[in-house]
mmCIF file of C-alpha atoms in Angstrom:
data_model
loop_
_atom_site.group_PDB
_atom_site.id
_atom_site.type_symbol
_atom_site.label_atom_id
_atom_site.label_comp_id
_atom_site.label_asym_id
_atom_site.label_seq_id
_atom_site.Cartn_x
_atom_site.Cartn_y
_atom_site.Cartn_z
ATOM 1 C CA MET A 64 10.092 -9.425 24.339
ATOM 2 C CA MET A 65 11.830 -7.827 21.368
ATOM 3 C CA GLN A 66 14.864 -9.352 19.786
ATOM 4 C CA ASN A 67 17.804 -7.158 18.847
ATOM 5 C CA LYS A 68 19.007 -7.407 15.281
ATOM 6 C CA LYS A 69 22.779 -7.276 14.919
ATOM 7 C CA SER A 70 24.244 -5.882 11.741
ATOM 8 C CA ASN A 71 26.169 -8.368 9.650
ATOM 9 C CA SER A 72 29.752 -7.469 8.860
ATOM 10 C CA SER A 73 29.052 -8.221 5.208
ATOM 11 C CA PRO A 74 25.640 -7.430 3.680
ATOM 12 C CA THR A 75 23.601 -10.266 2.231
ATOM 13 C CA PHE A 76 21.751 -8.302 -0.433
ATOM 14 C CA PRO A 77 22.678 -8.935 -4.057
ATOM 15 C CA GLU A 78 25.390 -6.585 -5.334
ATOM 16 C CA ALA A 79 22.980 -4.387 -7.263
ATOM 17 C CA GLU A 80 20.893 -3.776 -4.154
ATOM 18 C CA ASP A 81 24.019 -2.986 -2.135
ATOM 19 C CA LYS A 82 24.831 -0.195 -4.580
ATOM 20 C CA VAL A 83 21.323 1.230 -4.345
ATOM 21 C CA PHE A 84 21.395 1.249 -0.558
ATOM 22 C CA ALA A 85 24.876 2.779 -0.577
ATOM 23 C CA THR A 86 23.658 5.737 -2.638
ATOM 24 C CA VAL A 87 21.038 6.725 -0.059
ATOM 25 C CA GLN A 88 23.244 6.574 3.026
ATOM 26 C CA HIS A 89 23.477 9.915 4.822
ATOM 27 C CA ARG A 90 26.926 11.373 5.448
ATOM 28 C CA ARG A 91 25.647 13.089 8.581
ATOM 29 C CA PRO A 92 22.680 12.362 10.905
ATOM 30 C CA ARG A 93 19.280 12.733 9.259
ATOM 31 C CA GLY A 94 18.046 16.318 9.118
ATOM 32 C CA PHE A 95 21.301 18.059 9.979
ATOM 33 C CA MET A 96 22.693 20.686 7.622
ATOM 34 C CA GLY A 97 26.278 20.704 8.854
ATOM 35 C CA ASP A 98 25.894 24.374 9.767
ATOM 36 C CA SER A 99 25.827 24.663 13.564
ATOM 37 C CA ALA A 100 23.743 27.852 13.588
ATOM 38 C CA ILE A 101 21.070 26.466 11.266
ATOM 39 C CA ASP A 102 21.067 23.078 13.006
ATOM 40 C CA GLU A 103 20.537 24.743 16.367
ATOM 41 C CA ALA A 104 17.786 26.937 14.931
ATOM 42 C CA ILE A 105 15.983 23.814 13.661
ATOM 43 C CA THR A 106 16.369 22.215 17.100
ATOM 44 C CA GLN A 107 14.871 25.261 18.825
ATOM 45 C CA LEU A 108 12.023 25.476 16.297
ATOM 46 C CA LEU A 109 11.086 21.836 16.958
ATOM 47 C CA LYS A 110 11.197 22.435 20.715
ATOM 48 C CA ALA A 111 8.916 25.445 20.366
ATOM 49 C CA ALA A 112 6.476 23.332 18.315
ATOM 50 C CA ASN A 113 6.672 20.419 20.811
ATOM 51 C CA LEU A 114 8.015 18.130 18.097
ATOM 52 C CA GLU A 115 11.223 17.074 19.806
ATOM 53 C CA GLU A 116 10.630 13.299 19.932
ATOM 54 C CA PRO A 117 10.848 11.702 17.483
ATOM 55 C CA ASN A 118 12.294 14.556 15.497
ATOM 56 C CA GLU A 119 14.571 13.102 12.805
ATOM 57 C CA PHE A 120 11.956 13.237 10.038
ATOM 58 C CA TYR A 121 10.635 16.629 11.099
ATOM 59 C CA ARG A 122 14.233 17.850 10.998
ATOM 60 C CA GLU A 123 14.684 16.383 7.544
ATOM 61 C CA ILE A 124 11.568 18.081 6.176
ATOM 62 C CA ILE A 125 12.777 21.456 7.429
ATOM 63 C CA ALA A 126 16.330 20.842 6.229
ATOM 64 C CA ASN A 127 15.076 19.842 2.788
ATOM 65 C CA ALA A 128 13.070 23.061 2.532
ATOM 66 C CA ILE A 129 16.258 25.026 3.241
ATOM 67 C CA LYS A 130 18.295 22.946 0.791
ATOM 68 C CA LEU A 131 15.604 23.401 -1.839
ATOM 69 C CA GLY A 132 15.864 27.154 -1.417
ATOM 70 C CA LYS A 133 19.593 26.972 -2.076
ATOM 71 C CA ASN A 134 18.811 25.364 -5.447
ATOM 72 C CA LYS A 135 16.918 28.542 -6.432
ATOM 73 C CA PRO A 136 13.950 26.639 -7.906
ATOM 74 C CA GLN A 137 11.386 28.271 -10.159
ATOM 75 C CA ARG A 138 8.148 29.466 -8.595
ATOM 76 C CA GLY A 139 6.154 26.728 -10.329
ATOM 77 C CA ASP A 140 8.361 24.030 -8.847
ATOM 78 C CA LEU A 141 7.974 25.504 -5.374
ATOM 79 C CA LYS A 142 4.187 25.581 -5.770
ATOM 80 C CA LEU A 143 4.158 21.930 -6.845
ATOM 81 C CA ILE A 144 6.271 20.742 -3.917
ATOM 82 C CA SER A 145 4.398 22.865 -1.378
ATOM 83 C CA ARG A 146 0.972 21.785 -2.657
ATOM 84 C CA ALA A 147 1.991 18.114 -2.749
ATOM 85 C CA LEU A 148 3.169 18.228 0.867
ATOM 86 C CA THR A 149 -0.022 20.015 1.899
ATOM 87 C CA GLU A 150 -2.185 17.392 0.189
ATOM 88 C CA MET A 151 -0.322 14.557 1.916
ATOM 89 C CA ARG A 152 -0.604 16.340 5.268
ATOM 90 C CA VAL A 153 -4.356 16.861 4.930
ATOM 91 C CA ALA A 154 -4.944 13.259 3.810
ATOM 92 C CA ASP A 155 -2.922 11.985 6.765
ATOM 93 C CA ARG A 156 -5.009 14.088 9.154
ATOM 94 C CA VAL A 157 -8.244 12.656 7.753
ATOM 95 C CA PHE A 158 -7.165 9.006 7.748
ATOM 96 C CA SER A 159 -5.310 9.137 11.078
ATOM 97 C CA GLN A 160 -8.655 8.987 12.880
ATOM 98 C CA TYR A 161 -9.474 5.614 11.266
ATOM 99 C CA ARG A 162 -6.173 3.698 11.474
ATOM 100 C CA ASP A 163 -7.800 0.773 13.266
ATOM 101 C CA THR A 164 -10.451 0.219 10.570
ATOM 102 C CA LYS A 165 -9.703 -1.729 7.409
ATOM 103 C CA LYS A 166 -10.550 -0.003 4.141
ATOM 104 C CA VAL A 167 -11.115 -1.150 0.581
ATOM 105 C CA ALA A 168 -10.435 1.163 -2.351
ATOM 106 C CA VAL A 169 -12.899 0.919 -5.243
ATOM 107 C CA PHE A 170 -11.870 2.121 -8.705
ATOM 108 C CA GLY A 171 -14.109 2.378 -11.760
ATOM 109 C CA SER A 172 -15.488 4.713 -14.384
ATOM 110 C CA ALA A 173 -17.173 7.985 -13.452
ATOM 111 C CA ARG A 174 -19.252 7.603 -16.633
ATOM 112 C CA THR A 175 -21.036 4.346 -15.740
ATOM 113 C CA ARG A 176 -24.777 4.943 -15.688
ATOM 114 C CA SER A 177 -27.031 3.727 -12.881
ATOM 115 C CA GLU A 178 -28.825 1.156 -15.054
ATOM 116 C CA ARG A 179 -25.596 -0.663 -15.928
ATOM 117 C CA GLN A 180 -24.876 -4.011 -14.259
ATOM 118 C CA GLU A 181 -21.432 -2.754 -13.186
ATOM 119 C CA TYR A 182 -23.051 0.154 -11.320
ATOM 120 C CA ILE A 183 -25.480 -2.124 -9.519
ATOM 121 C CA ALA A 184 -22.644 -4.526 -8.660
ATOM 122 C CA ALA A 185 -20.481 -1.702 -7.243
ATOM 123 C CA LYS A 186 -23.364 -0.530 -5.067
ATOM 124 C CA GLN A 187 -23.941 -4.047 -3.742
ATOM 125 C CA PHE A 188 -20.223 -4.495 -3.145
ATOM 126 C CA GLY A 189 -20.066 -1.330 -1.027
ATOM 127 C CA GLN A 190 -22.881 -2.704 1.129
ATOM 128 C CA MET A 191 -21.181 -6.089 1.460
ATOM 129 C CA MET A 192 -17.857 -4.654 2.571
ATOM 130 C CA VAL A 193 -19.418 -2.439 5.236
ATOM 131 C CA LYS A 194 -21.182 -5.517 6.609
ATOM 132 C CA SER A 195 -17.731 -7.141 6.715
ATOM 133 C CA ASP A 196 -16.460 -4.229 8.876
ATOM 134 C CA TYR A 197 -14.613 -2.396 6.114
ATOM 135 C CA MET A 198 -14.848 1.236 5.107
ATOM 136 C CA VAL A 199 -14.925 2.147 1.414
ATOM 137 C CA VAL A 200 -12.556 4.596 -0.297
ATOM 138 C CA THR A 201 -13.376 5.912 -3.764
ATOM 139 C CA GLY A 202 -12.338 8.788 -5.994
ATOM 140 C CA GLY A 203 -15.417 10.635 -4.763
ATOM 141 C CA GLY A 204 -16.962 11.012 -8.233
ATOM 142 C CA GLU A 205 -20.046 9.619 -9.906
ATOM 143 C CA GLY A 206 -20.507 6.332 -11.768
ATOM 144 C CA ILE A 207 -18.841 3.308 -10.159
ATOM 145 C CA MET A 208 -17.394 5.514 -7.440
ATOM 146 C CA GLY A 209 -20.755 6.993 -6.564
ATOM 147 C CA ALA A 210 -22.386 3.558 -6.611
ATOM 148 C CA ALA A 211 -19.879 2.055 -4.168
ATOM 149 C CA GLN A 212 -20.288 5.160 -2.000
ATOM 150 C CA ILE A 213 -24.077 4.832 -1.947
ATOM 151 C CA GLY A 214 -23.716 1.181 -0.982
ATOM 152 C CA ALA A 215 -21.290 1.950 1.819
ATOM 153 C CA GLY A 216 -23.110 5.038 3.054
ATOM 154 C CA ARG A 217 -21.693 8.408 4.046
ATOM 155 C CA GLU A 218 -20.528 7.346 7.519
ATOM 156 C CA LYS A 219 -18.418 4.468 6.156
ATOM 157 C CA SER A 220 -17.012 6.298 3.123
ATOM 158 C CA PHE A 221 -13.955 8.286 2.138
ATOM 159 C CA GLY A 222 -13.727 10.344 -1.040
ATOM 160 C CA LEU A 223 -10.426 11.245 -2.676
ATOM 161 C CA ASN A 224 -11.550 13.732 -5.294
ATOM 162 C CA ILE A 225 -9.387 15.223 -8.046
ATOM 163 C CA ILE A 226 -9.658 18.717 -9.511
ATOM 164 C CA LEU A 227 -10.411 18.392 -13.235
ATOM 165 C CA PRO A 228 -11.703 20.891 -15.818
ATOM 166 C CA PHE A 229 -14.623 18.536 -16.481
ATOM 167 C CA GLU A 230 -16.436 15.429 -15.224
ATOM 168 C CA GLN A 231 -15.206 15.135 -11.640
ATOM 169 C CA GLU A 232 -17.332 16.621 -8.884
ATOM 170 C CA ALA A 233 -17.907 14.993 -5.541
ATOM 171 C CA ASN A 234 -20.990 12.769 -5.485
ATOM 172 C CA GLU A 235 -23.913 13.567 -3.181
ATOM 173 C CA THR A 236 -23.060 10.813 -0.697
ATOM 174 C CA ILE A 237 -19.642 12.217 0.230
ATOM 175 C CA GLN A 238 -20.069 15.897 -0.692
ATOM 176 C CA ASN A 239 -19.063 18.249 2.167
ATOM 177 C CA ASP A 240 -18.145 15.302 4.390
ATOM 178 C CA PRO A 241 -15.003 15.672 6.572
ATOM 179 C CA LYS A 242 -13.718 12.458 4.962
ATOM 180 C CA LEU A 243 -13.644 14.061 1.512
ATOM 181 C CA VAL A 244 -10.145 15.154 0.434
ATOM 182 C CA THR A 245 -9.674 17.107 -2.792
ATOM 183 C CA PHE A 246 -6.376 16.773 -4.657
ATOM 184 C CA LYS A 247 -4.790 18.804 -7.407
ATOM 185 C CA TYR A 248 -2.258 16.114 -8.309
ATOM 186 C CA PHE A 249 -2.934 12.561 -9.370
ATOM 187 C CA PHE A 250 0.302 11.289 -7.825
ATOM 188 C CA THR A 251 -0.545 12.418 -4.283
ATOM 189 C CA ARG A 252 -4.063 11.048 -4.701
ATOM 190 C CA LYS A 253 -2.820 7.648 -5.896
ATOM 191 C CA LEU A 254 -0.247 7.560 -3.106
ATOM 192 C CA THR A 255 -3.058 8.054 -0.586
ATOM 193 C CA PHE A 256 -5.180 5.305 -2.153
ATOM 194 C CA VAL A 257 -2.348 2.781 -1.969
ATOM 195 C CA LYS A 258 -1.065 3.832 1.448
ATOM 196 C CA GLU A 259 -4.431 3.820 3.212
ATOM 197 C CA SER A 260 -6.200 0.827 1.638
ATOM 198 C CA HIS A 261 -6.124 -2.778 2.845
ATOM 199 C CA ALA A 262 -7.585 -4.049 -0.438
ATOM 200 C CA VAL A 263 -8.105 -2.654 -3.940
ATOM 201 C CA VAL A 264 -11.032 -3.523 -6.199
ATOM 202 C CA CYS A 265 -11.208 -2.403 -9.831
ATOM 203 C CA PHE A 266 -14.516 -2.399 -11.677
ATOM 204 C CA PRO A 267 -14.602 -1.668 -15.437
ATOM 205 C CA GLY A 268 -13.450 1.811 -16.366
ATOM 206 C CA GLY A 269 -11.497 3.980 -18.769
ATOM 207 C CA PHE A 270 -7.962 5.361 -18.851
ATOM 208 C CA GLY A 271 -8.132 6.506 -15.236
ATOM 209 C CA THR A 272 -9.209 3.116 -13.943
ATOM 210 C CA MET A 273 -6.588 1.331 -16.048
ATOM 211 C CA ASP A 274 -3.952 3.752 -14.771
ATOM 212 C CA GLU A 275 -4.923 3.072 -11.160
ATOM 213 C CA ALA A 276 -5.036 -0.688 -11.758
ATOM 214 C CA PHE A 277 -1.603 -0.820 -13.409
ATOM 215 C CA GLU A 278 -0.096 1.576 -10.873
ATOM 216 C CA THR A 279 -1.245 -0.586 -7.966
ATOM 217 C CA LEU A 280 -0.114 -3.769 -9.686
ATOM 218 C CA THR A 281 3.304 -2.291 -10.518
ATOM 219 C CA LEU A 282 3.883 -1.027 -6.980
ATOM 220 C CA ILE A 283 3.006 -4.407 -5.491
ATOM 221 C CA GLN A 284 5.041 -6.338 -8.085
ATOM 222 C CA THR A 285 8.149 -4.244 -7.379
ATOM 223 C CA GLY A 286 7.748 -4.167 -3.602
ATOM 224 C CA LYS A 287 7.158 -0.408 -3.507
ATOM 225 C CA ALA A 288 3.743 -0.931 -1.916
ATOM 226 C CA ARG A 289 2.686 -3.598 0.534
ATOM 227 C CA ILE A 290 0.854 -6.624 -0.816
ATOM 228 C CA VAL A 291 -2.913 -6.351 -0.440
ATOM 229 C CA PRO A 292 -5.770 -8.189 -2.163
ATOM 230 C CA LEU A 293 -6.107 -6.756 -5.681
ATOM 231 C CA LEU A 294 -9.282 -7.742 -7.498
ATOM 232 C CA PHE A 295 -10.567 -7.035 -10.994
ATOM 233 C CA VAL A 296 -14.348 -7.382 -10.745
ATOM 234 C CA ASP A 297 -16.765 -7.728 -13.654
ATOM 235 C CA ALA A 298 -20.522 -7.648 -13.650
ATOM 236 C CA THR A 299 -21.976 -11.168 -13.766
ATOM 237 C CA GLY A 300 -21.056 -12.727 -17.104
ATOM 238 C CA GLY A 301 -18.913 -9.741 -18.108
ATOM 239 C CA ASN A 302 -15.549 -10.092 -19.871
ATOM 240 C CA PHE A 303 -13.931 -6.684 -19.341
ATOM 241 C CA TRP A 304 -11.193 -7.995 -17.066
ATOM 242 C CA SER A 305 -10.959 -11.501 -18.501
ATOM 243 C CA ALA A 306 -10.076 -9.867 -21.844
ATOM 244 C CA PHE A 307 -7.438 -7.863 -19.995
ATOM 245 C CA VAL A 308 -5.914 -11.070 -18.593
ATOM 246 C CA HIS A 309 -5.898 -12.643 -22.060
ATOM 247 C CA TYR A 310 -3.969 -9.626 -23.337
ATOM 248 C CA ILE A 311 -1.291 -9.694 -20.653
ATOM 249 C CA SER A 312 -0.987 -13.482 -21.057
ATOM 250 C CA ASP A 313 -0.647 -13.361 -24.846
ATOM 251 C CA HIS A 314 1.662 -10.345 -25.009
ATOM 252 C CA LEU A 315 3.375 -9.642 -21.672
ATOM 253 C CA LEU A 316 3.874 -13.173 -20.348
ATOM 254 C CA HIS A 317 4.416 -14.741 -23.760
ATOM 255 C CA ASN A 318 7.174 -12.239 -24.554
ATOM 256 C CA GLY A 319 8.866 -12.651 -21.191
ATOM 257 C CA LEU A 320 7.950 -9.154 -19.992
ATOM 258 C CA ILE A 321 6.395 -10.445 -16.771
ATOM 259 C CA SER A 322 6.615 -13.701 -14.805
ATOM 260 C CA LYS A 323 3.903 -16.312 -14.399
ATOM 261 C CA GLU A 324 4.098 -15.760 -10.629
ATOM 262 C CA ASP A 325 2.852 -12.195 -11.181
ATOM 263 C CA PHE A 326 -0.611 -13.603 -11.874
ATOM 264 C CA HIS A 327 -0.845 -14.462 -8.161
ATOM 265 C CA LEU A 328 -0.801 -10.740 -7.333
ATOM 266 C CA PHE A 329 -4.384 -10.248 -8.511
ATOM 267 C CA LYS A 330 -7.653 -12.080 -8.986
ATOM 268 C CA VAL A 331 -10.318 -11.733 -11.694
ATOM 269 C CA THR A 332 -13.916 -12.570 -10.827
ATOM 270 C CA ASP A 333 -17.513 -11.724 -11.704
ATOM 271 C CA SER A 334 -18.721 -12.873 -8.272
ATOM 272 C CA LEU A 335 -19.090 -10.220 -5.573
ATOM 273 C CA GLU A 336 -19.129 -12.872 -2.875
ATOM 274 C CA GLU A 337 -15.872 -14.339 -4.188
ATOM 275 C CA ALA A 338 -14.338 -10.867 -4.161
ATOM 276 C CA ARG A 339 -15.459 -10.258 -0.581
ATOM 277 C CA GLU A 340 -14.176 -13.662 0.531
ATOM 278 C CA GLU A 341 -10.801 -13.088 -1.136
ATOM 279 C CA ILE A 342 -10.357 -9.873 0.826
ATOM 280 C CA CYS A 343 -11.520 -11.204 4.182
ATOM 281 C CA HIS A 344 -9.545 -14.464 3.881
ATOM 282 C CA PHE A 345 -6.337 -12.514 3.213
ATOM 283 C CA TYR A 346 -6.398 -11.371 6.853
ATOM 284 C CA LYS A 347 -7.583 -14.676 8.352
ATOM 285 C CA ASN A 348 -4.181 -15.333 9.987
ATOM 286 C CA PHE A 349 -1.835 -12.927 8.183
ATOM 287 C CA HIS A 350 -1.670 -9.498 9.807
ATOM 288 C CA SER A 351 1.109 -7.454 8.193
ATOM 289 C CA TYR A 352 4.796 -7.449 7.338
ATOM 290 C CA ARG A 353 7.827 -5.200 7.263
ATOM 291 C CA PHE A 354 11.511 -5.431 6.428
ATOM 292 C CA VAL A 355 14.108 -5.212 9.186
ATOM 293 C CA LYS A 356 17.486 -4.904 7.498
ATOM 294 C CA ASP A 357 17.928 -8.148 5.529
ATOM 295 C CA ASP A 358 14.923 -9.921 7.049
ATOM 296 C CA LEU A 359 11.266 -9.959 6.097
ATOM 297 C CA VAL A 360 9.161 -10.123 9.273
ATOM 298 C CA ILE A 361 5.606 -11.451 8.936
ATOM 299 C CA ARG A 362 3.171 -10.735 11.769
ATOM 300 C CA MET A 363 0.283 -13.190 12.281
ATOM 301 C CA GLN A 364 -2.807 -13.688 14.417
ATOM 302 C CA ARG A 365 -1.924 -17.288 15.371
ATOM 303 C CA VAL A 366 1.224 -19.359 15.840
ATOM 304 C CA ILE A 367 2.173 -21.813 13.092
ATOM 305 C CA PRO A 368 3.552 -25.128 14.449
ATOM 306 C CA GLU A 369 7.227 -25.843 13.831
ATOM 307 C CA ALA A 370 6.399 -28.914 11.740
ATOM 308 C CA GLU A 371 4.337 -26.723 9.401
ATOM 309 C CA ILE A 372 7.111 -24.116 9.217
ATOM 310 C CA ALA A 373 9.433 -26.881 7.994
ATOM 311 C CA LYS A 374 6.969 -27.538 5.164
ATOM 312 C CA LEU A 375 6.929 -23.845 4.278
ATOM 313 C CA ASN A 376 10.722 -23.854 4.085
ATOM 314 C CA ASP A 377 10.599 -26.667 1.564
ATOM 315 C CA GLU A 378 7.750 -25.173 -0.461
ATOM 316 C CA PHE A 379 9.179 -21.643 -0.663
ATOM 317 C CA LYS A 380 12.926 -22.247 -0.682
ATOM 318 C CA ASP A 381 13.128 -20.475 -4.065
ATOM 319 C CA ILE A 382 12.418 -17.067 -2.477
ATOM 320 C CA ILE A 383 14.679 -17.466 0.565
ATOM 321 C CA PHE A 384 17.920 -15.632 -0.166
ATOM 322 C CA ASN A 385 20.176 -17.127 2.492
ATOM 323 C CA GLY A 386 18.781 -18.889 5.549
ATOM 324 C CA LYS A 387 15.332 -20.244 6.356
ATOM 325 C CA ILE A 388 11.837 -19.352 7.542
ATOM 326 C CA ARG A 389 11.702 -19.410 11.340
ATOM 327 C CA SER A 390 9.493 -18.176 14.137
ATOM 328 C CA CYS A 391 10.736 -15.152 16.065
ATOM 329 C CA GLU A 392 9.844 -12.481 18.584
ATOM 330 C CA ALA A 393 9.405 -8.834 17.696
ATOM 331 C CA TYR A 394 12.568 -7.089 16.516
ATOM 332 C CA ALA A 395 13.805 -4.021 18.328
ATOM 333 C CA ASP A 396 13.179 -2.024 15.140
ATOM 334 C CA GLU A 397 9.458 -2.762 15.527
ATOM 335 C CA ALA A 398 9.191 -0.879 18.823
ATOM 336 C CA ASN A 399 7.351 1.950 17.033
ATOM 337 C CA GLU A 400 4.369 -0.426 16.616
ATOM 338 C CA PRO A 401 3.685 -1.293 20.281
ATOM 339 C CA GLU A 402 0.108 -2.412 19.641
ATOM 340 C CA ILE A 403 1.285 -5.495 17.692
ATOM 341 C CA LEU A 404 4.513 -6.406 19.499
ATOM 342 C CA THR A 405 2.950 -9.501 21.034
ATOM 343 C CA LEU A 406 1.789 -11.018 17.737
ATOM 344 C CA PRO A 407 3.536 -14.242 16.649
ATOM 345 C CA ARG A 408 5.993 -13.829 13.805
ATOM 346 C CA LEU A 409 7.838 -15.568 11.014
ATOM 347 C CA THR A 410 11.007 -14.178 9.522
ATOM 348 C CA PHE A 411 13.351 -15.027 6.664
ATOM 349 C CA PRO A 412 15.768 -13.274 4.271
ATOM 350 C CA PHE A 413 13.482 -12.668 1.282
ATOM 351 C CA ASN A 414 15.067 -12.228 -2.152
ATOM 352 C CA ARG A 415 12.957 -9.067 -2.648
ATOM 353 C CA ARG A 416 12.043 -10.023 -6.201
ATOM 354 C CA ALA A 417 9.407 -12.776 -6.240
ATOM 355 C CA PHE A 418 6.448 -10.911 -4.753
ATOM 356 C CA GLY A 419 4.008 -13.179 -6.576
ATOM 357 C CA ARG A 420 5.488 -16.119 -4.680
ATOM 358 C CA PHE A 421 5.351 -14.125 -1.463
ATOM 359 C CA ARG A 422 1.632 -13.627 -2.124
ATOM 360 C CA GLN A 423 1.343 -17.428 -2.325
ATOM 361 C CA LEU A 424 3.156 -17.711 1.007
ATOM 362 C CA ILE A 425 0.587 -15.392 2.563
ATOM 363 C CA ASN A 426 -2.145 -17.675 1.222
ATOM 364 C CA ARG A 427 -0.446 -20.655 2.887
ATOM 365 C CA ILE A 428 -0.124 -18.766 6.182
ATOM 366 C CA ASN A 429 -3.872 -18.205 6.067
ATOM 367 C CA ASP A 430 -4.428 -21.946 5.871
ATOM 368 C CA TYR A 431 -3.424 -22.260 9.525
#
């Protein structure tokens, strides 16, 4: 049974968040232009394409294309927007066939040679994750990416390749496979990595790997991407990522540029088994989460006893904005996910800032 969520007469978000939400409110229903002839034409087009229900986002895409035209953009801008939408559409088509399978993204240098310990480790890791019922997503290139792809095998691999003037061609394992998607833009490629992966593992690499690592970490830290296991993996005895942690400790944390809780958002290890266990344990009881208005709703595999929920309230009171952690049924807003409506849930008004502490709460949930 789903529970209806009533709107509060006064919002409970901090003032700054209220202002942000106020700026994105639509003055008219989503996807309507305010011109009756155009609005009706959009309605008829959606009917002809059998896209009537649900149609609000389809309407909005069409309406935005019309509004964009009214801005008289330059040809280059139109090409960028059109290509970006095409890339996202193609990626969605590829991944939509594998929604029920967990996937781990593997980042690392395309230049790592096959005799390097990092290469061998990435290959072994790909094998380990497939045995743990995961598929492997890489950038589709050589080096670390190719190693993880070899370990996973063609059938259990995705490649998200990028068009570059040098260095990046699809590796033999994923070349010409239907699960290979080639991108022109880094931002659509990175969006796909983050959106489709249930865990992210970074092996040593160059600017590209560091960019992907920091991008993922930033999105999780700011709540723009869902929390997933994020691991920085070295070859046995290596110090690539431990040196990285020393740097952010000595310069970012020391100077107050990040919080100590942010260190809970990732894990550094040179043990492949520890990396695998970190990923698998993350989903031991925890399933997923989403926001419903002011509330954070956590879906789980098993019920947590009320006495244990009371302990969680005491332990995590610093991230509860106004209220408490409590068990609940599915919200009405979750009706678009019918396959998980029966899962047990916890809910509370999260302060939307301390995502490192929220990661610790997920760890506690997995203790039950």
